[in-house]
Amino acid sequence: MSRLHMRANDAKNSAQNAHSEPITRTTGPNTFGVLNRIPTQYESYQIGVHEAQGMRPTMEDTHAFIVDFDSVRGQGYFGVFDGHGNKCVSEWCGQEFHKIFLNCIHKNPQLNGLDVLKKSFLEADEELGKMSERSDELADSGSTAVVAFLRIEDADGSQNFPQTDLSEHNKLKLPPKDARRVFYCGNVGDARGVMCRNGTATRLTHDHKPSDSDEQARIRGAGGIVLRGRVFGTLAVSRSLGDHMRYESLKLKDLVIGTPYLSRTELKENDEFCVIACDGLWDVMSDQEAVDLVRNIDDAEEASRTLVNYALKNDSMISRDNVTVMVIRFTNSSPSSHMKTSNH
């Protein structure tokens, strides 16, 4: 397809394209609570995002990030959502998932980060189910998701940090430079998170595919069928948000569940950056290839753009999908860490 044809399709289908909040920049360092706003200086990490519609007739990817998330300096929320069926679920996730996550943090202070993230996925999926009862368009829509949360904490896991007043109503917690940094990541479907640790790619997520033996057994045990590596021969992922439609007497949601895979990483100095992206990238390059391609690119925005351009222009294999890539490059990481992963 020519670029001219692609642009014509973009205009024709613009109403069907998923909308992400535009990325803006501040005139100062403070960004907390504002979706997709990049600060003028980096305390804990820098963020870069690039996306492309590619050869698809519509854009169904969305993304979201919040710097200084939950009013803690250096914290961050990051999400990439890859829609299917139509844009409804991915667009909703890009605009609403962080609100559900923040609400879960505040309402469940006794839960650890993994449990809060899991609860957020399940609550988001439950809310989508309720809305789908009133909308056939929403019921026909679903989305893969990869969500990450960089949490800043004391050695005991608390956040007893001093505060500064930025305005009459806004307070920002200021952790010490040696505070612990914990990177939580969760996903459903084949959207993926990959950490670069001392040059080596470490996957933080799990691809939920119907061809996976455990997923296939779960689907068949719930009364579903896997044909040609797809649920009922149509859906290419085995977990998602949304997809609340019915197949005769079966609820698709009973088969394509919203329970995420979860990981927890305490950052150390050799944790350099993380790439979170939809399958438009991972279908054409391996985890290690992605890390190798951008490891020496200091600017996170340039790194994300480089990965998207590679996916669309690679001579050996070109992505025909929407492509969204987010790069989080860490700074001043703490030297002591270990990593735990759990599959729920």
C-alpha positions as a printed NumPy array, in Angstrom:
array([[  0.   ,   0.   ,   0.   ],
       [  1.372,   3.411,  -0.946],
       [  1.831,   6.181,   1.618],
       [ -0.714,   8.264,  -0.334],
       [ -3.251,   5.464,  -0.041],
       [ -2.477,   5.112,   3.668],
       [ -3.078,   8.834,   4.22 ],
       [ -6.347,   8.657,   2.298],
       [ -7.471,   5.774,   4.486],
       [ -6.444,   7.728,   7.591],
       [ -8.745,  10.592,   6.612],
       [-11.585,   8.295,   5.602],
       [-11.493,   6.304,   8.827],
       [-10.465,   9.032,  11.276],
       [-13.776,   8.761,  13.115],
       [-13.067,   5.07 ,  13.711],
       [ -9.545,   5.658,  15.023],
       [ -8.925,   5.32 ,  18.753],
       [ -8.044,   8.571,  20.486],
       [ -5.143,   8.94 ,  22.921],
       [ -4.748,  12.099,  24.95 ],
       [ -2.193,  14.272,  23.085],
       [  1.31 ,  14.341,  24.529],
       [  2.18 ,  17.768,  25.929],
       [  5.191,  19.29 ,  27.695],
       [  5.336,  21.382,  30.835],
       [  7.192,  24.617,  31.356],
       [  8.46 ,  23.246,  34.686],
       [  9.115,  19.961,  36.476],
       [  5.634,  19.337,  37.912],
       [  3.28 ,  17.044,  36.001],
       [  1.535,  14.86 ,  38.563],
       [ -2.057,  13.945,  37.818],
       [ -1.909,  15.086,  34.18 ],
       [ -2.288,  12.43 ,  31.497],
       [  0.452,  12.228,  28.84 ],
       [  2.413,  15.263,  29.974],
       [  6.225,  15.193,  29.832],
       [  8.211,  17.256,  32.381],
       [ 11.129,  19.523,  31.575],
       [ 13.437,  17.551,  33.868],
       [ 13.696,  13.904,  34.848],
       [ 13.988,  12.801,  38.474],
       [ 13.612,   9.038,  38.097],
       [ 13.113,   8.23 ,  34.42 ],
       [ 12.408,   9.715,  31.033],
       [  9.505,   8.634,  28.852],
       [  9.119,   8.401,  25.091],
       [  6.153,   7.211,  23.005],
       [  5.683,   6.739,  19.289],
       [  2.81 ,   5.187,  17.351],
       [  1.846,   4.453,  13.75 ],
       [ -1.326,   3.213,  12.113],
       [  0.689,   1.194,   9.608],
       [ -1.255,  -0.653,   6.931],
       [ -4.399,  -1.151,   8.98 ],
       [ -7.494,   0.803,   7.847],
       [ -8.003,   2.165,  11.371],
       [ -5.902,   2.901,  14.454],
       [ -7.067,   0.865,  17.447],
       [ -4.04 ,   1.317,  19.749],
       [ -4.037,   3.788,  22.617],
       [ -1.45 ,   4.687,  25.238],
       [ -1.3  ,   6.598,  28.512],
       [  1.29 ,   7.69 ,  31.04 ],
       [  1.343,   9.886,  34.135],
       [  4.572,  11.274,  35.57 ],
       [  4.755,  11.656,  39.386],
       [  1.723,   9.374,  39.625],
       [ -0.338,   9.646,  42.822],
       [  1.533,  12.851,  43.723],
       [  4.855,  11.135,  44.5  ],
       [  7.95 ,  12.559,  42.818],
       [  9.498,   9.943,  40.528],
       [  6.546,   7.56 ,  40.398],
       [  5.021,   6.681,  37.05 ],
       [  2.021,   5.007,  35.438],
       [  2.395,   3.569,  31.925],
       [ -0.085,   1.751,  29.682],
       [ -0.392,   0.498,  26.11 ],
       [ -3.728,  -0.891,  24.905],
       [ -4.192,  -2.713,  21.58 ],
       [ -7.824,  -2.908,  20.523],
       [ -9.613,  -5.44 ,  18.34 ],
       [-13.142,  -5.541,  16.969],
       [-13.266,  -1.754,  17.131],
       [-11.686,   1.094,  19.101],
       [-14.168,   1.22 ,  21.992],
       [-12.365,  -0.8  ,  24.661],
       [ -8.817,   0.363,  23.947],
       [ -9.937,   3.993,  23.857],
       [-11.799,   3.594,  27.147],
       [ -8.761,   1.945,  28.756],
       [ -6.484,   4.756,  27.632],
       [ -8.781,   7.279,  29.284],
       [ -9.988,   5.365,  32.345],
       [ -7.659,   2.563,  33.474],
       [ -5.373,   4.876,  35.455],
       [ -8.382,   6.199,  37.376],
       [ -9.413,   2.689,  38.379],
       [ -5.824,   1.875,  39.36 ],
       [ -5.473,   5.009,  41.49 ],
       [ -8.802,   4.322,  43.176],
       [ -7.675,   0.767,  43.971],
       [ -4.458,   2.09 ,  45.528],
       [ -6.348,   4.48 ,  47.792],
       [ -9.145,   2.066,  48.748],
       [ -6.892,  -0.935,  49.417],
       [ -3.857,   0.288,  51.387],
       [ -3.424,  -3.184,  52.882],
       [ -2.769,  -4.784,  49.464],
       [  0.679,  -5.093,  47.916],
       [  1.429,  -3.669,  44.479],
       [  0.827,  -6.927,  42.613],
       [ -2.588,  -7.445,  44.191],
       [ -3.615,  -3.832,  43.557],
       [ -2.642,  -4.133,  39.9  ],
       [ -4.511,  -7.429,  39.541],
       [ -7.593,  -5.946,  41.206],
       [ -7.454,  -2.991,  38.804],
       [ -7.488,  -5.273,  35.758],
       [-10.438,  -7.226,  37.114],
       [-12.4  ,  -4.109,  38.077],
       [-11.775,  -2.541,  34.667],
       [-13.002,  -5.71 ,  32.964],
       [-16.049,  -5.849,  35.218],
       [-16.923,  -2.243,  34.383],
       [-16.548,  -2.977,  30.673],
       [-18.918,  -5.907,  31.11 ],
       [-21.579,  -3.69 ,  32.666],
       [-21.261,  -1.12 ,  29.897],
       [-21.359,  -3.842,  27.234],
       [-24.854,  -4.811,  28.35 ],
       [-26.006,  -1.423,  27.045],
       [-23.879,  -1.286,  23.885],
       [-23.477,  -3.906,  21.158],
       [-20.538,  -1.944,  19.747],
       [-18.733,  -2.152,  23.072],
       [-19.636,  -5.831,  23.497],
       [-17.981,  -6.57 ,  20.155],
       [-14.776,  -4.822,  21.22 ],
       [-11.776,  -5.969,  23.234],
       [ -8.209,  -4.963,  23.95 ],
       [ -4.925,  -6.453,  25.011],
       [ -3.145,  -4.408,  27.661],
       [  0.232,  -3.937,  29.271],
       [  0.281,  -1.662,  32.319],
       [  3.31 ,  -0.759,  34.427],
       [  3.684,   1.168,  37.673],
       [  6.976,   2.531,  38.978],
       [  6.54 ,   2.85 ,  42.756],
       [  8.888,   4.776,  45.026],
       [  9.008,   3.473,  48.595],
       [ 10.917,   3.19 ,  51.858],
       [ 12.845,   0.035,  52.733],
       [  9.761,  -1.291,  54.573],
       [  7.47 ,  -0.606,  51.605],
       [  5.829,   2.486,  53.093],
       [  5.827,   6.014,  51.662],
       [  6.516,   8.218,  54.676],
       [  8.035,  11.   ,  52.615],
       [  8.011,  14.749,  53.318],
       [  5.596,  16.879,  51.298],
       [  5.838,  20.183,  49.528],
       [  2.876,  22.469,  48.814],
       [  2.696,  23.336,  45.125],
       [ -0.605,  25.181,  45.395],
       [ -3.515,  25.572,  47.767],
       [ -4.827,  22.086,  46.969],
       [ -1.807,  20.195,  45.631],
       [  0.845,  18.449,  47.688],
       [  3.736,  16.452,  46.264],
       [  5.63 ,  13.812,  48.244],
       [  9.41 ,  14.042,  47.865],
       [ 11.251,  10.72 ,  48.374],
       [ 14.959,  10.723,  49.241],
       [ 17.444,   9.932,  46.492],
       [ 18.145,   6.492,  47.969],
       [ 14.474,   5.416,  48.083],
       [ 13.663,   1.981,  46.702],
       [ 12.161,   1.804,  43.211],
       [  9.847,  -1.063,  42.367],
       [  8.545,  -1.668,  38.85 ],
       [  5.239,  -3.537,  38.697],
       [  3.983,  -4.839,  35.36 ],
       [  0.805,  -6.638,  34.327],
       [ -0.627,  -7.757,  31.007],
       [ -3.433,  -9.564,  29.263],
       [ -3.069, -10.801,  25.693],
       [  0.11 , -10.311,  23.697],
       [  1.02 ,  -6.729,  24.594],
       [  4.447,  -7.073,  26.173],
       [  6.889,  -5.459,  28.595],
       [ 10.642,  -6.08 ,  28.261],
       [ 13.352,  -4.839,  30.635],
       [ 16.933,  -4.175,  29.539],
       [ 19.166,  -5.333,  32.388],
       [ 22.852,  -4.761,  31.665],
       [ 22.148,  -5.242,  27.959],
       [ 20.12 ,  -8.433,  28.362],
       [ 16.394,  -8.518,  27.589],
       [ 14.206,  -9.755,  30.454],
       [ 10.526, -10.263,  29.732],
       [  8.177,  -8.935,  32.411],
       [  4.951, -10.225,  30.866],
       [  3.474, -13.38 ,  29.334],
       [  1.88 , -13.716,  25.896],
       [ -1.623, -15.106,  26.372],
       [ -2.264, -17.083,  23.189],
       [ -4.901, -19.781,  22.523],
       [ -2.085, -21.962,  21.162],
       [ -0.441, -22.042,  24.617],
       [ -1.113, -25.485,  26.09 ],
       [ -2.24 , -24.21 ,  29.501],
       [ -4.47 , -21.528,  27.991],
       [ -5.919, -24.006,  25.505],
       [ -6.75 , -26.456,  28.285],
       [ -8.411, -23.68 ,  30.3  ],
       [-10.503, -22.554,  27.317],
       [-11.615, -26.082,  26.455],
       [-12.37 , -26.78 ,  30.105],
       [-14.742, -23.799,  30.079],
       [-16.563, -25.148,  27.021],
       [-14.715, -23.231,  24.32 ],
       [-13.055, -24.326,  21.11 ],
       [ -9.62 , -23.451,  19.742],
       [ -9.385, -23.625,  15.941],
       [ -6.295, -22.654,  13.949],
       [ -4.733, -21.209,  17.096],
       [ -7.696, -18.892,  17.751],
       [-10.648, -18.927,  20.136],
       [-13.586, -20.155,  18.021],
       [-11.252, -19.71 ,  15.053],
       [-11.434, -15.909,  15.282],
       [ -9.796, -14.336,  18.362],
       [ -5.991, -14.526,  18.444],
       [ -5.55 , -13.91 ,  22.202],
       [ -6.756, -15.912,  25.186],
       [ -6.946, -13.033,  27.693],
       [ -8.115,  -9.475,  27.219],
       [-10.111,  -6.595,  28.593],
       [-13.58 ,  -6.41 ,  27.089],
       [-14.784,  -9.091,  24.66 ],
       [-18.067,  -9.47 ,  26.514],
       [-20.001, -10.824,  23.521],
       [-21.83 , -14.16 ,  23.414],
       [-21.275, -17.177,  21.192],
       [-24.638, -18.937,  21.28 ],
       [-25.015, -20.058,  24.919],
       [-21.423, -19.207,  25.868],
       [-20.105, -15.925,  27.191],
       [-16.818, -15.196,  25.445],
       [-15.622, -13.59 ,  28.701],
       [-15.751, -16.994,  30.406],
       [-13.078, -18.12 ,  27.942],
       [-11.092, -14.947,  27.242],
       [-10.567, -13.811,  30.805],
       [ -9.212, -10.525,  32.121],
       [ -6.892, -11.955,  34.793],
       [ -3.39 , -10.539,  34.204],
       [  0.083, -11.988,  34.394],
       [  2.031,  -9.95 ,  36.953],
       [  5.669,  -9.219,  37.727],
       [  7.56 ,  -7.209,  40.327],
       [ 11.085,  -5.86 ,  39.818],
       [ 13.143,  -3.939,  42.344],
       [ 15.273,  -1.715,  40.141],
       [ 19.034,  -1.643,  40.437],
       [ 21.744,   0.282,  38.636],
       [ 22.007,  -2.096,  35.685],
       [ 18.274,  -1.899,  34.916],
       [ 18.591,   0.537,  32.027],
       [ 15.175,   0.855,  30.384],
       [ 11.879,  -0.894,  29.708],
       [ 10.017,  -1.229,  26.406],
       [  6.262,  -1.744,  26.559],
       [  4.552,  -2.234,  23.234],
       [  1.745,  -3.957,  21.375],
       [  2.227,  -7.011,  19.16 ],
       [  2.736,  -4.788,  16.124],
       [  6.338,  -4.553,  17.332],
       [  6.835,  -8.001,  18.847],
       [  5.504,  -9.844,  15.792],
       [  8.522,  -8.669,  13.788],
       [ 11.36 ,  -8.611,  16.319],
       [ 12.5  , -10.486,  19.398],
       [ 12.904,  -9.034,  22.875],
       [ 16.689,  -9.015,  22.544],
       [ 16.588,  -7.443,  19.075],
       [ 14.493,  -4.577,  20.439],
       [ 16.89 ,  -4.023,  23.333],
       [ 19.956,  -4.17 ,  21.088],
       [ 18.471,  -1.708,  18.601],
       [ 17.924,   1.118,  21.085],
       [ 20.26 ,   0.427,  23.996],
       [ 22.705,   3.123,  22.906],
       [ 19.993,   5.72 ,  22.245],
       [ 19.877,   7.929,  25.331],
       [ 16.721,   9.829,  24.379],
       [ 13.584,   7.785,  25.129],
       [ 11.499,   9.52 ,  22.466],
       [ 14.073,   8.788,  19.79 ],
       [ 14.282,   5.174,  20.979],
       [ 10.513,   4.667,  20.702],
       [ 10.471,   6.226,  17.236],
       [ 13.384,   4.032,  16.128],
       [ 11.554,   0.868,  17.173],
       [  8.335,   1.853,  15.386],
       [ 10.196,   2.785,  12.21 ],
       [ 12.062,  -0.52 ,  12.276],
       [  8.796,  -2.45 ,  12.615],
       [  7.329,  -0.663,   9.584],
       [ 10.423,  -0.667,   7.362],
       [ 12.349,  -3.823,   8.247],
       [ 13.456,  -5.55 ,   5.03 ],
       [ 13.02 ,  -9.1  ,   6.329],
       [  9.614,  -8.727,   8.022],
       [  7.325,  -5.686,   7.994],
       [  4.588,  -5.194,  10.567],
       [  1.162,  -4.815,   8.974],
       [ -0.443,  -3.964,  12.299],
       [ -0.848,  -0.78 ,  14.313],
       [  2.382,  -0.196,  16.225],
       [  2.702,   1.603,  19.568],
       [  5.946,   1.655,  21.545],
       [  6.68 ,   3.25 ,  24.906],
       [ 10.239,   3.448,  26.232],
       [ 10.912,   4.212,  29.904],
       [ 14.608,   4.941,  30.477],
       [ 15.567,   4.818,  34.149],
       [ 18.006,   7.162,  35.872],
       [ 19.907,   6.817,  39.166],
       [ 18.562,   3.359,  40.003],
       [ 19.151,   1.875,  43.433],
       [ 21.976,  -0.717,  43.583],
       [ 20.218,  -3.453,  45.589],
       [ 17.454,  -5.496,  44.   ],
       [ 15.943,  -8.783,  43.072],
       [ 13.031,  -9.754,  40.818],
       [  9.964, -11.853,  41.501],
       [  7.271, -12.867,  39.035],
       [  3.9  , -14.449,  39.636],
       [  1.275, -15.811,  37.286],
       [ -2.296, -15.537,  38.557]])
